[in-house]
Tab-separated table of C-alpha atoms in Angstrom:
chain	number	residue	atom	x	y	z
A	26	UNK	CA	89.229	112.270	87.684
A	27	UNK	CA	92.116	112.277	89.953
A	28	UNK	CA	94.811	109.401	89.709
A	29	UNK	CA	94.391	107.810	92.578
A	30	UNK	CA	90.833	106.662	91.538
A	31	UNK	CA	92.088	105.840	88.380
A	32	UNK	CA	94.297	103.073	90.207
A	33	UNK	CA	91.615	102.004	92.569
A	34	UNK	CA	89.421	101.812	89.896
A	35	UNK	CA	91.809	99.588	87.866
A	36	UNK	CA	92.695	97.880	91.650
A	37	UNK	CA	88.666	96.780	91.628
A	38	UNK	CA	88.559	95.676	88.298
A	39	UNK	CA	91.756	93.621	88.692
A	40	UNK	CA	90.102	91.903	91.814
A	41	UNK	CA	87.239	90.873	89.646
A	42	UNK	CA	89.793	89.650	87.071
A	43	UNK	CA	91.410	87.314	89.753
A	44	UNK	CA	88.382	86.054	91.219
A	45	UNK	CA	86.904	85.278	88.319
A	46	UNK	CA	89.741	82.770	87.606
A	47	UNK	CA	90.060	81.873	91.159
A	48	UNK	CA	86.427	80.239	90.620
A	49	UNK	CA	86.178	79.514	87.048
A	50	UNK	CA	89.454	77.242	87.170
A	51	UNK	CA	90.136	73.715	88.127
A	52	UNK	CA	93.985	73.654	88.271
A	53	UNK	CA	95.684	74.426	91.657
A	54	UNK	CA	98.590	76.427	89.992
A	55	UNK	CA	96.062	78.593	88.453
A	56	UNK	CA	93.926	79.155	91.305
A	57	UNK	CA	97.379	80.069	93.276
A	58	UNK	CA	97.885	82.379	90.584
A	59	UNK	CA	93.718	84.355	90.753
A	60	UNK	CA	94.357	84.383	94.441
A	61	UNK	CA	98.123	86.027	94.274
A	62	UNK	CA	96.526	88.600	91.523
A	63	UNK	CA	93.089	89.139	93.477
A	64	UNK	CA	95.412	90.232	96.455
A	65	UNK	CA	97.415	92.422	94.772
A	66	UNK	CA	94.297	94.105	93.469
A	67	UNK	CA	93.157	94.791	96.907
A	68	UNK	CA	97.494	95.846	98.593
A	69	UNK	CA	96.509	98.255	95.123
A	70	UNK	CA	93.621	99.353	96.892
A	71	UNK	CA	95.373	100.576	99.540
A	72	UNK	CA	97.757	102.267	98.174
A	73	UNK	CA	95.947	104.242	96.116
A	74	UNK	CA	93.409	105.259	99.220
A	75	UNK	CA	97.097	106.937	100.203
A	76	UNK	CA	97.728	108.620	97.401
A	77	UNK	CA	94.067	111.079	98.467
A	78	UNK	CA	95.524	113.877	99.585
A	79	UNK	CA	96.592	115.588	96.226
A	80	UNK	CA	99.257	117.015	97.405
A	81	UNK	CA	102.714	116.585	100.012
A	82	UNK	CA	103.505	113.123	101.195
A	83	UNK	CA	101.228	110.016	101.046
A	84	UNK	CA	100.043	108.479	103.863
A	85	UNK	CA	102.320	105.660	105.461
A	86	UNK	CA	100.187	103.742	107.524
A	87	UNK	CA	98.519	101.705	104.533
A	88	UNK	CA	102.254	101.889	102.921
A	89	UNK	CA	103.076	99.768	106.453
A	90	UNK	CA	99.745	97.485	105.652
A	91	UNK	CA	100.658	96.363	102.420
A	92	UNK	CA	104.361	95.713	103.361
A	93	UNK	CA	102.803	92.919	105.932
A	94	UNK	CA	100.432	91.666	103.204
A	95	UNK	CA	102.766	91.564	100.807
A	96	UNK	CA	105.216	89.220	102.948
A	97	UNK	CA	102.013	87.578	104.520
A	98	UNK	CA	100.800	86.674	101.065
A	99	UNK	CA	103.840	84.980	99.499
A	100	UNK	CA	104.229	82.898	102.939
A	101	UNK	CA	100.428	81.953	101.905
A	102	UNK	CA	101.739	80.925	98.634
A	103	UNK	CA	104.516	79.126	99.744
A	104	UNK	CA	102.984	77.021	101.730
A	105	UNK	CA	99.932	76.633	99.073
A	106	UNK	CA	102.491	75.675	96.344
A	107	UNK	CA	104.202	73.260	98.842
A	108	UNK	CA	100.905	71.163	99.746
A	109	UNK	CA	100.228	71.548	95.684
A	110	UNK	CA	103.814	69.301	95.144
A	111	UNK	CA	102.566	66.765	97.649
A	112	UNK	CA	98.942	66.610	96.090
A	113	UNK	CA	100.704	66.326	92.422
A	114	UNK	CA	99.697	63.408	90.478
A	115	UNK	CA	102.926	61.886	88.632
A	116	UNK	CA	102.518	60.444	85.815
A	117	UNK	CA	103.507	56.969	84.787
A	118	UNK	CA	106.879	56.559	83.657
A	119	UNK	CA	108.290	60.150	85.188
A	120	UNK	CA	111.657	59.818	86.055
A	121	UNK	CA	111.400	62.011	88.922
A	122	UNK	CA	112.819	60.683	92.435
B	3	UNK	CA	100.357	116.802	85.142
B	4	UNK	CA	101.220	116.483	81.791
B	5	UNK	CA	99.568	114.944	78.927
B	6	UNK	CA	102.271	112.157	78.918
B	7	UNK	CA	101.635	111.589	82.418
B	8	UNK	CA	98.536	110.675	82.480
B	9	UNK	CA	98.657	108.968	79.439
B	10	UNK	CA	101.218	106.698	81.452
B	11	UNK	CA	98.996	106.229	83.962
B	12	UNK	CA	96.256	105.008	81.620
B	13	UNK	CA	98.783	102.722	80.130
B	14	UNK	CA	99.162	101.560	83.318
B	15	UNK	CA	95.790	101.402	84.555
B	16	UNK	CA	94.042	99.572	81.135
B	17	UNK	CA	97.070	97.389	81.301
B	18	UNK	CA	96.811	95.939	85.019
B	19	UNK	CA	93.363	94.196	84.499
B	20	UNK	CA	94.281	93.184	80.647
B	21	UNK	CA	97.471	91.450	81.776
B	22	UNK	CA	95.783	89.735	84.532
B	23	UNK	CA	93.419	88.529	82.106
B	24	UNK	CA	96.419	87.067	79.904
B	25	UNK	CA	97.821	85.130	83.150
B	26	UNK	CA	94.664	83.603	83.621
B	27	UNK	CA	93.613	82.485	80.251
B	28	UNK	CA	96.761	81.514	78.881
B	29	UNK	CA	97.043	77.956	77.714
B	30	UNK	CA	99.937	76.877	78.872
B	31	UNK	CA	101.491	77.116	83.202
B	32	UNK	CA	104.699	78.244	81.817
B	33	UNK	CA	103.306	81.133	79.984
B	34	UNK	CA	101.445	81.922	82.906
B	35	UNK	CA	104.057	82.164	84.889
B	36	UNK	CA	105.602	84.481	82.860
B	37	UNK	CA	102.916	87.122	82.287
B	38	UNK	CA	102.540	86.666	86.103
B	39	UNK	CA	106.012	88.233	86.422
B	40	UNK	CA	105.243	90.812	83.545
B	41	UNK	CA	102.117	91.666	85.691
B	42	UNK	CA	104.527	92.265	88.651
B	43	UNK	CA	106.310	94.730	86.713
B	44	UNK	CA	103.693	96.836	85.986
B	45	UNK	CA	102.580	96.582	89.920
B	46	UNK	CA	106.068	97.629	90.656
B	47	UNK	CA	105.517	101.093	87.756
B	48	UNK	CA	102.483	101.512	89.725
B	49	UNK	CA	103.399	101.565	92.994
B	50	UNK	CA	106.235	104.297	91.829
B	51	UNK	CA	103.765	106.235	89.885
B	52	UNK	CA	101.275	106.477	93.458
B	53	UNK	CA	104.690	107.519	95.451
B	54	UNK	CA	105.574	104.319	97.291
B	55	UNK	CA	108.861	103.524	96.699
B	56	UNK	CA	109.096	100.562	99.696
B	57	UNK	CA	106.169	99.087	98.601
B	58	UNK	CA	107.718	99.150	95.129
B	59	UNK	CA	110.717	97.094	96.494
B	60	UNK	CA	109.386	94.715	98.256
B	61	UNK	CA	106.813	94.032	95.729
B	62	UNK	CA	110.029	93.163	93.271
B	63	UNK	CA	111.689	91.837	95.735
B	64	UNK	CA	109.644	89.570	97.523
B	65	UNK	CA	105.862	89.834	95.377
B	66	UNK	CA	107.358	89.039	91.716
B	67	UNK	CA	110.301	87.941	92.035
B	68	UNK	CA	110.217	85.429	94.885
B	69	UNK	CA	106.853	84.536	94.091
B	70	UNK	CA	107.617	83.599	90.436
B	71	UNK	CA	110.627	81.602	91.129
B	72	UNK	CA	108.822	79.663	93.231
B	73	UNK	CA	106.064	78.976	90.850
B	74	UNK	CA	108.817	77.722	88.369
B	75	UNK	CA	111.154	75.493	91.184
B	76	UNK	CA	108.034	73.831	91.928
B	77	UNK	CA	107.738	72.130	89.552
B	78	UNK	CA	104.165	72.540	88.751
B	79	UNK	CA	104.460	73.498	84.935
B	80	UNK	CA	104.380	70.390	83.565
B	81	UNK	CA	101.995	70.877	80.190
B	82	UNK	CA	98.131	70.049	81.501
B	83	UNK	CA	95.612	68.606	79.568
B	84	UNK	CA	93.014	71.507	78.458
B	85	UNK	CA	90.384	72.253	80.792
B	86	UNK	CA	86.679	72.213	79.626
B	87	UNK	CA	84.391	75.021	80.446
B	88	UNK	CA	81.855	74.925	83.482
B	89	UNK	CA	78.023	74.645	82.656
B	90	UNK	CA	76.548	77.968	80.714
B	91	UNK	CA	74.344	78.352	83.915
B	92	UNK	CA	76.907	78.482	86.658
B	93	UNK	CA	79.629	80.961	84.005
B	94	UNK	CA	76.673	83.321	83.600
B	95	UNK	CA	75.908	83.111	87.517
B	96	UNK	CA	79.561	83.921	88.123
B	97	UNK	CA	79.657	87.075	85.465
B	98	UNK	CA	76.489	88.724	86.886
B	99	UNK	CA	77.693	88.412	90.431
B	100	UNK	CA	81.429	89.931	89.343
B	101	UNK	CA	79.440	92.360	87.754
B	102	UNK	CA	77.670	93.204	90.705
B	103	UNK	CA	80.732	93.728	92.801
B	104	UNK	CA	82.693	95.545	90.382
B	105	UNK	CA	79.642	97.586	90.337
B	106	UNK	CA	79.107	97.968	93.667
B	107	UNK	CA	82.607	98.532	95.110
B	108	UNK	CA	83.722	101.133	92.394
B	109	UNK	CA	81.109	102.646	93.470
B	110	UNK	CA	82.264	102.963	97.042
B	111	UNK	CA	85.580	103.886	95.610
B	112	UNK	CA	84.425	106.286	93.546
B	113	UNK	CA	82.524	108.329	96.141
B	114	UNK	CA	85.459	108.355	99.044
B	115	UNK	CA	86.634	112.048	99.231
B	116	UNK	CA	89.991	113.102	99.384
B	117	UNK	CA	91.143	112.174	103.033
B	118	UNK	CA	94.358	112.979	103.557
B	119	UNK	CA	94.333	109.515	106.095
B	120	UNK	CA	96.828	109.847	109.117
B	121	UNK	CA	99.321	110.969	107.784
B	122	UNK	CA	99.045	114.328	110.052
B	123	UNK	CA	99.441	111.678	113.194
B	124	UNK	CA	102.124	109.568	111.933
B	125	UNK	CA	104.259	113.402	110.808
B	126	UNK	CA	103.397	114.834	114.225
B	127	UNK	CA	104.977	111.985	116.078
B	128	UNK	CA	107.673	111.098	113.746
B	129	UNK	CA	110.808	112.225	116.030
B	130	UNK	CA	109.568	110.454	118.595
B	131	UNK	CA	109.694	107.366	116.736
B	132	UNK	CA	113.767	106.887	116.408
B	133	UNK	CA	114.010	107.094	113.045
B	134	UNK	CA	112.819	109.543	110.102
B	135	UNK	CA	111.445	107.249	107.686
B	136	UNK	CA	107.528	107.295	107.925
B	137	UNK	CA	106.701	103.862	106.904
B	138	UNK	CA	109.375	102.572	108.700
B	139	UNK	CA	107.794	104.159	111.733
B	140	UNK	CA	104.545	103.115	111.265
B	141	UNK	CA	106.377	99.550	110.965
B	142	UNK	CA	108.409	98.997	113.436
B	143	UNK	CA	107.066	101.549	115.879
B	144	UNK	CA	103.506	103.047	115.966
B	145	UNK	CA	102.138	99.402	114.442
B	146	UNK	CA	104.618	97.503	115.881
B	147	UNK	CA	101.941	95.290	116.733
B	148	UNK	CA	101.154	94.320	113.435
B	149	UNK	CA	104.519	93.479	112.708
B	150	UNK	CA	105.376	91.326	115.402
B	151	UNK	CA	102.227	88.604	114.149
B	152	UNK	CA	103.623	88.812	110.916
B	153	UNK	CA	107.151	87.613	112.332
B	154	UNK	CA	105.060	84.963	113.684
B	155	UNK	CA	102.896	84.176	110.949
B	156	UNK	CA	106.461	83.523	109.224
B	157	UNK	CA	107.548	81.402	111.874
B	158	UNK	CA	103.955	79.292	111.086
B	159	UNK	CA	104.472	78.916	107.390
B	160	UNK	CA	108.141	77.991	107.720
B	161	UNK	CA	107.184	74.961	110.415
B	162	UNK	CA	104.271	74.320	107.729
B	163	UNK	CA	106.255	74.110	104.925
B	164	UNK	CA	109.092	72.248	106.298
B	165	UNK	CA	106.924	69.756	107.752
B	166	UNK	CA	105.434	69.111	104.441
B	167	UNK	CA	108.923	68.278	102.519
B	168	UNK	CA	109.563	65.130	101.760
B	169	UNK	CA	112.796	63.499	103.449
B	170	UNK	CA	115.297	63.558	100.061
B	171	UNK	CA	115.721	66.430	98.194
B	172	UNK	CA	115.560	66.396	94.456
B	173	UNK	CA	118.492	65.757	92.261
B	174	UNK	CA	119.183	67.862	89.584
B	175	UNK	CA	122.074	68.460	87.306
B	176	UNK	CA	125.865	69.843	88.547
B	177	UNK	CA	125.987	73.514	88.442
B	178	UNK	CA	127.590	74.941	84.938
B	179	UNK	CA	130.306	77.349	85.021
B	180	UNK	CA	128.522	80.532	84.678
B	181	UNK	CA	126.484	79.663	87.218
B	182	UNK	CA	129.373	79.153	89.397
B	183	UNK	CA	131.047	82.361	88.434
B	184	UNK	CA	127.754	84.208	88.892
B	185	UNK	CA	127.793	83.260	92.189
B	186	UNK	CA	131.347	84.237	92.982
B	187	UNK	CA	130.491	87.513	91.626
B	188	UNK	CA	126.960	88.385	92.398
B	189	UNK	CA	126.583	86.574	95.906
B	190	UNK	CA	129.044	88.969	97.421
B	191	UNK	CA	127.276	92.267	95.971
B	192	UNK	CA	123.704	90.564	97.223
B	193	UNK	CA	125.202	90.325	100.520
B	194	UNK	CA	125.996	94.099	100.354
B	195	UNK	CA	122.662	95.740	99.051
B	196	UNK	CA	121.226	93.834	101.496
B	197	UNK	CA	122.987	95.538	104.332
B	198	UNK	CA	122.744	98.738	102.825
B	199	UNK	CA	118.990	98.428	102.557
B	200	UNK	CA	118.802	97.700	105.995
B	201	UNK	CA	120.586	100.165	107.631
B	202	UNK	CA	119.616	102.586	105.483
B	203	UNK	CA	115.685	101.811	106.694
B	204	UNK	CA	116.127	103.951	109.145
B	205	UNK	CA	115.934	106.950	106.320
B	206	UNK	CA	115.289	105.786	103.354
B	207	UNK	CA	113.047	102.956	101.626
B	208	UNK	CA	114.575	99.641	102.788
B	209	UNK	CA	114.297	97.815	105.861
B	210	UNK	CA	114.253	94.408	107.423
B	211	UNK	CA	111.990	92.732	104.691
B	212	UNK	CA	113.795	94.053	101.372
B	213	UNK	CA	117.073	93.158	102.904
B	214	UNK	CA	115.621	89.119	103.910
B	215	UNK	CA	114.241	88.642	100.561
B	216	UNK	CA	117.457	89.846	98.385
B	217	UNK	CA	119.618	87.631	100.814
B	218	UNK	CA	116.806	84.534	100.060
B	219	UNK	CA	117.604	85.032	96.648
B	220	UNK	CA	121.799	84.791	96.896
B	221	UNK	CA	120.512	81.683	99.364
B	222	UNK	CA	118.994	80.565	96.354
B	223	UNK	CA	122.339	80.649	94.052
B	224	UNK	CA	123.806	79.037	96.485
B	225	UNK	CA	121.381	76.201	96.942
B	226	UNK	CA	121.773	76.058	92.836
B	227	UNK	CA	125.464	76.022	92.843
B	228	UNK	CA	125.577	73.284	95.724
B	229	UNK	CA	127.815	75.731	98.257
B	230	UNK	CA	124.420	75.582	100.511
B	231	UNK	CA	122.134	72.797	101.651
B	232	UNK	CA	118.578	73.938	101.609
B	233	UNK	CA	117.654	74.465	104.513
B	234	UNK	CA	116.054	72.108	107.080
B	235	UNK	CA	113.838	72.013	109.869
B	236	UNK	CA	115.496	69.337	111.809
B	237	UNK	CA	118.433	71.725	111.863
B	238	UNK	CA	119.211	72.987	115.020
B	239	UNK	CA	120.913	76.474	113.197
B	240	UNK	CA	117.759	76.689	111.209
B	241	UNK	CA	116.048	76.879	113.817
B	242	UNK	CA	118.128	79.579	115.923
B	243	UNK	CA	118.104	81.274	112.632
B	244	UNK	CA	114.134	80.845	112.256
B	245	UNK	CA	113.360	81.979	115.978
B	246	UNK	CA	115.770	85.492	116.170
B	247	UNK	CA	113.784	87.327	114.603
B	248	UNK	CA	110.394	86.975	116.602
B	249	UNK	CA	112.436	86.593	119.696
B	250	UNK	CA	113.994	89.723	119.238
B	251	UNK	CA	111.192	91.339	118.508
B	252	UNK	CA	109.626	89.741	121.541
B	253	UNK	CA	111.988	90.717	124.233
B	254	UNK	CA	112.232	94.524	122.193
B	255	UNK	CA	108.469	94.233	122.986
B	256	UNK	CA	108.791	93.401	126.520
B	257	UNK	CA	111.570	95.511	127.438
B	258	UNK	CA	109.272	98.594	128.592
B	259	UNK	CA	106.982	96.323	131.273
B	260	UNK	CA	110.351	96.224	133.409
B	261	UNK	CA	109.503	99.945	133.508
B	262	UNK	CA	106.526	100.803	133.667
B	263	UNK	CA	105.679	100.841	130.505
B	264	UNK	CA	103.537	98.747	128.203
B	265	UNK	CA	103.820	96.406	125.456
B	266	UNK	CA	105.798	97.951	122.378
B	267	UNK	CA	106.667	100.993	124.202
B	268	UNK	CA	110.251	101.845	123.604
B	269	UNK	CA	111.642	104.545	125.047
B	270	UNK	CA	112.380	107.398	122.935
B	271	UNK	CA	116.253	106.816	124.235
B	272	UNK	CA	116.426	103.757	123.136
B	273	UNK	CA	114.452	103.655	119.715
B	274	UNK	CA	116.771	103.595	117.357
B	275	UNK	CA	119.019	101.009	118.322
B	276	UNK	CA	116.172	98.693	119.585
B	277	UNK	CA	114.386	98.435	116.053
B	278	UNK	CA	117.943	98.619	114.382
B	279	UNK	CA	118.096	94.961	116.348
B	280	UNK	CA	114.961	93.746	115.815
B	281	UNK	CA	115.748	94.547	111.996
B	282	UNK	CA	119.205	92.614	111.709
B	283	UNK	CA	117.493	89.536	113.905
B	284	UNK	CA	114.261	89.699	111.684
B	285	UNK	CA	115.773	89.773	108.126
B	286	UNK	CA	117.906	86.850	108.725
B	287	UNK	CA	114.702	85.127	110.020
B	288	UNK	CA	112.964	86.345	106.607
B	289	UNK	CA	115.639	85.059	104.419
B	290	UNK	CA	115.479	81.694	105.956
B	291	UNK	CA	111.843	81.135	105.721
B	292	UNK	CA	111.770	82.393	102.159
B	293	UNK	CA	114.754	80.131	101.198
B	294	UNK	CA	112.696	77.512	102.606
B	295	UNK	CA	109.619	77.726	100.412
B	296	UNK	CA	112.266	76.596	97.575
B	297	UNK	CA	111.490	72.723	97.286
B	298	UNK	CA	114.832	71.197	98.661
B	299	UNK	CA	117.705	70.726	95.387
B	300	UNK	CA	120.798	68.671	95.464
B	301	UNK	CA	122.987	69.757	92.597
B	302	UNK	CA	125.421	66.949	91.528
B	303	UNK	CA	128.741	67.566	92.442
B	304	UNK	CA	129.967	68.814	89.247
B	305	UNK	CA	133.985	66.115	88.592
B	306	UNK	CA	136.646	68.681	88.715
């Protein structure tokens, strides 16, 4: 077995892993956090599809993919963790603002 | 490959799903956090282990690092009240299913051959591209495209983030002096690497979006040391700021119609220098929109 499928492999497991807790979970935070993990596993994906030839230089076009969903994704959590603030429930007697 | 290779690599690969695990199931948002940014390590190991060293930066840069901070400015970790298990029907339902899809996808993955991808294509055409990088290239050049939405998509998420914050920002505590000497130190050097890594895109890993995510986080010591206001949407400079980089990117885009030409592309002449500008414009516009996911702070002006 070469490396690269060793990654994928481990990419498609780690999916599961975040998907899992994306649906078994009732806090927002930790949802943000399956989702963030679940797309890693899939940018991890990718990367290891480059990695097929076994030898010389991987291929850069899904390097260039995962750069974008990379950026693309934090801006997704961003503006998750921002509507999370405003949904936030204080409670009583929090000094905050 | 030697033994100690690929017993790396199975490090690495048993740990990924393990640690991922740990984030999820730990009991408290704090610790979470924390294993999250542990779990971006190892992505970052990976990514150098399957040869991709920009991947590997921005995935610091921008992935764990930016990501995590934000998870701990916002506030979010306050200890939660333990959450209860879902019915025994509905947890099994969900296990079977992953099941199923692990199943089925490694399965796919397990039976692709060993493409070498386009990599020929993107090699073949590189001089023609301006610059000698391949990803950068494929980037900025051949899926130029690509990029140009995600300059948008930015643009979107800023507006949608700044539209959510409320009108005062948060009061916290004056900056200490090491903070304030770390930023008289460290700011400086950010400011550097940051143009080093993007004019050395060109060549070398780096580029517009590792440069606009190390000079969000010196925005952020800033913003902590009170020598910046966060940033604001009402702002007329944040929004000059927000706009260059699609702009640029926009008119570099248009620039061939007056020509002849189509959409995105640049003359072989003129390459270089245009996606050298489109760059500069679009990692300012990256380090603004990341330093505005931070939920707006107002240090307390420390008595002196």
């Amino acid at each position: 077995m070469t490396p690269w499928l060793w990654f994928a492999l481990s990419a498609v497991a780690l999916f599961a892993v975040g998907l899992h807790g994306l649906f078994s979970s009732r806090q927002l935070v930790r949802q943000i956090l399956a989702a963030n993990i679940s797309a890693s596993a899939v940018l991890l994906l990718l990367v290891a599809f480059a990695r097929r030839a076994p030898s010389g230089d991987p291929d850069p076009v899904p390097h260039a993919l995962v750069l974008t969903g990379i950026v693309v994704s934090v801006s997704a959590t961003g503006v998750a963790l921002a509507l999370a603030r405003r949904l936030r429930v204080r409670p009583p007697g929090s000094r905050r603002r | 490959m030697t033994g100690l290779e690929r017993l790396f690599d199975l490090a690495l690969v048993v740990g990924l799903p393990v640690v991922a695990l740990a984030v999820l199931t730990a009991k408290e948002l704090r610790a979470a956090v924390a294993l999250f940014l542990s779990l971006g390590l190892l992505m970052a190991l990976v990514w150098a282990r399957l040869d991709a060293p920009d991947v590997a930066l921005v995935e610091a840069a921008v992935g764990t690092g930016l990501t995590g901070a934000l998870l701990l400015a916002s506030g979010l970790a306050a200890p939660a009240p333990p959450q209860l298990p879902g019915p025994l029907a509905q947890r099994l339902l969900l296990a079977i299913g992953l099941a199923g899809l692990l199943g089925a996808v490694g399965l796919g993955v397990a039976t692709a051959g060993g493409d070498p991808g386009l990599r020929a294509a993107v090699l073949d055409n590189l001089q023609r591209s301006g610059v000698t990088h391949p990803p950068t290239a494929v980037l900025l050049n051949f899926r130029g495209y690509d990029t140009l939405l995600e300059a948008i998509v930015l643009l979107v998420a800023a507006v949608g983030v700044g539209s959510l914050r409320r009108e005062r920002p948060v009061a916290i505590g004056p900056p200490g002096p090491l903070l304030l000497e770390l930023v008289r130190w460290v700011v400086p050097v950010l400011g550097v690497v940051a143009g080093y890594l993007l004019w050395r895109g060109s060549d070398a890993p780096g580029g517009a979006f590792q440069a606009g995510a190390i000079l969000a986080g010196g925005g952020v010591l800033l913003v902590l040391a009170g020598k910046l206001s966060a940033p604001r949407l009402a702002s007329l400079r944040v929004r000059a700021l927000l706009l260059a980089g699609p702009v640029a990117f926009l008119a570099a885009a248009a620039l061939p119609l007056g020509q002849g030409g189509s959409l995105l592309q640049y003359p072989p002449a003129w390459a270089k220098a245009l996606m050298l500008g489109i760059e500069v414009a679009l990692a300012g516009s990256i380090a603004v929109v990341l330093l505005m996911f931070f939920p707006a702070l107002a240090p307390a002006r420390s008595g002196r």
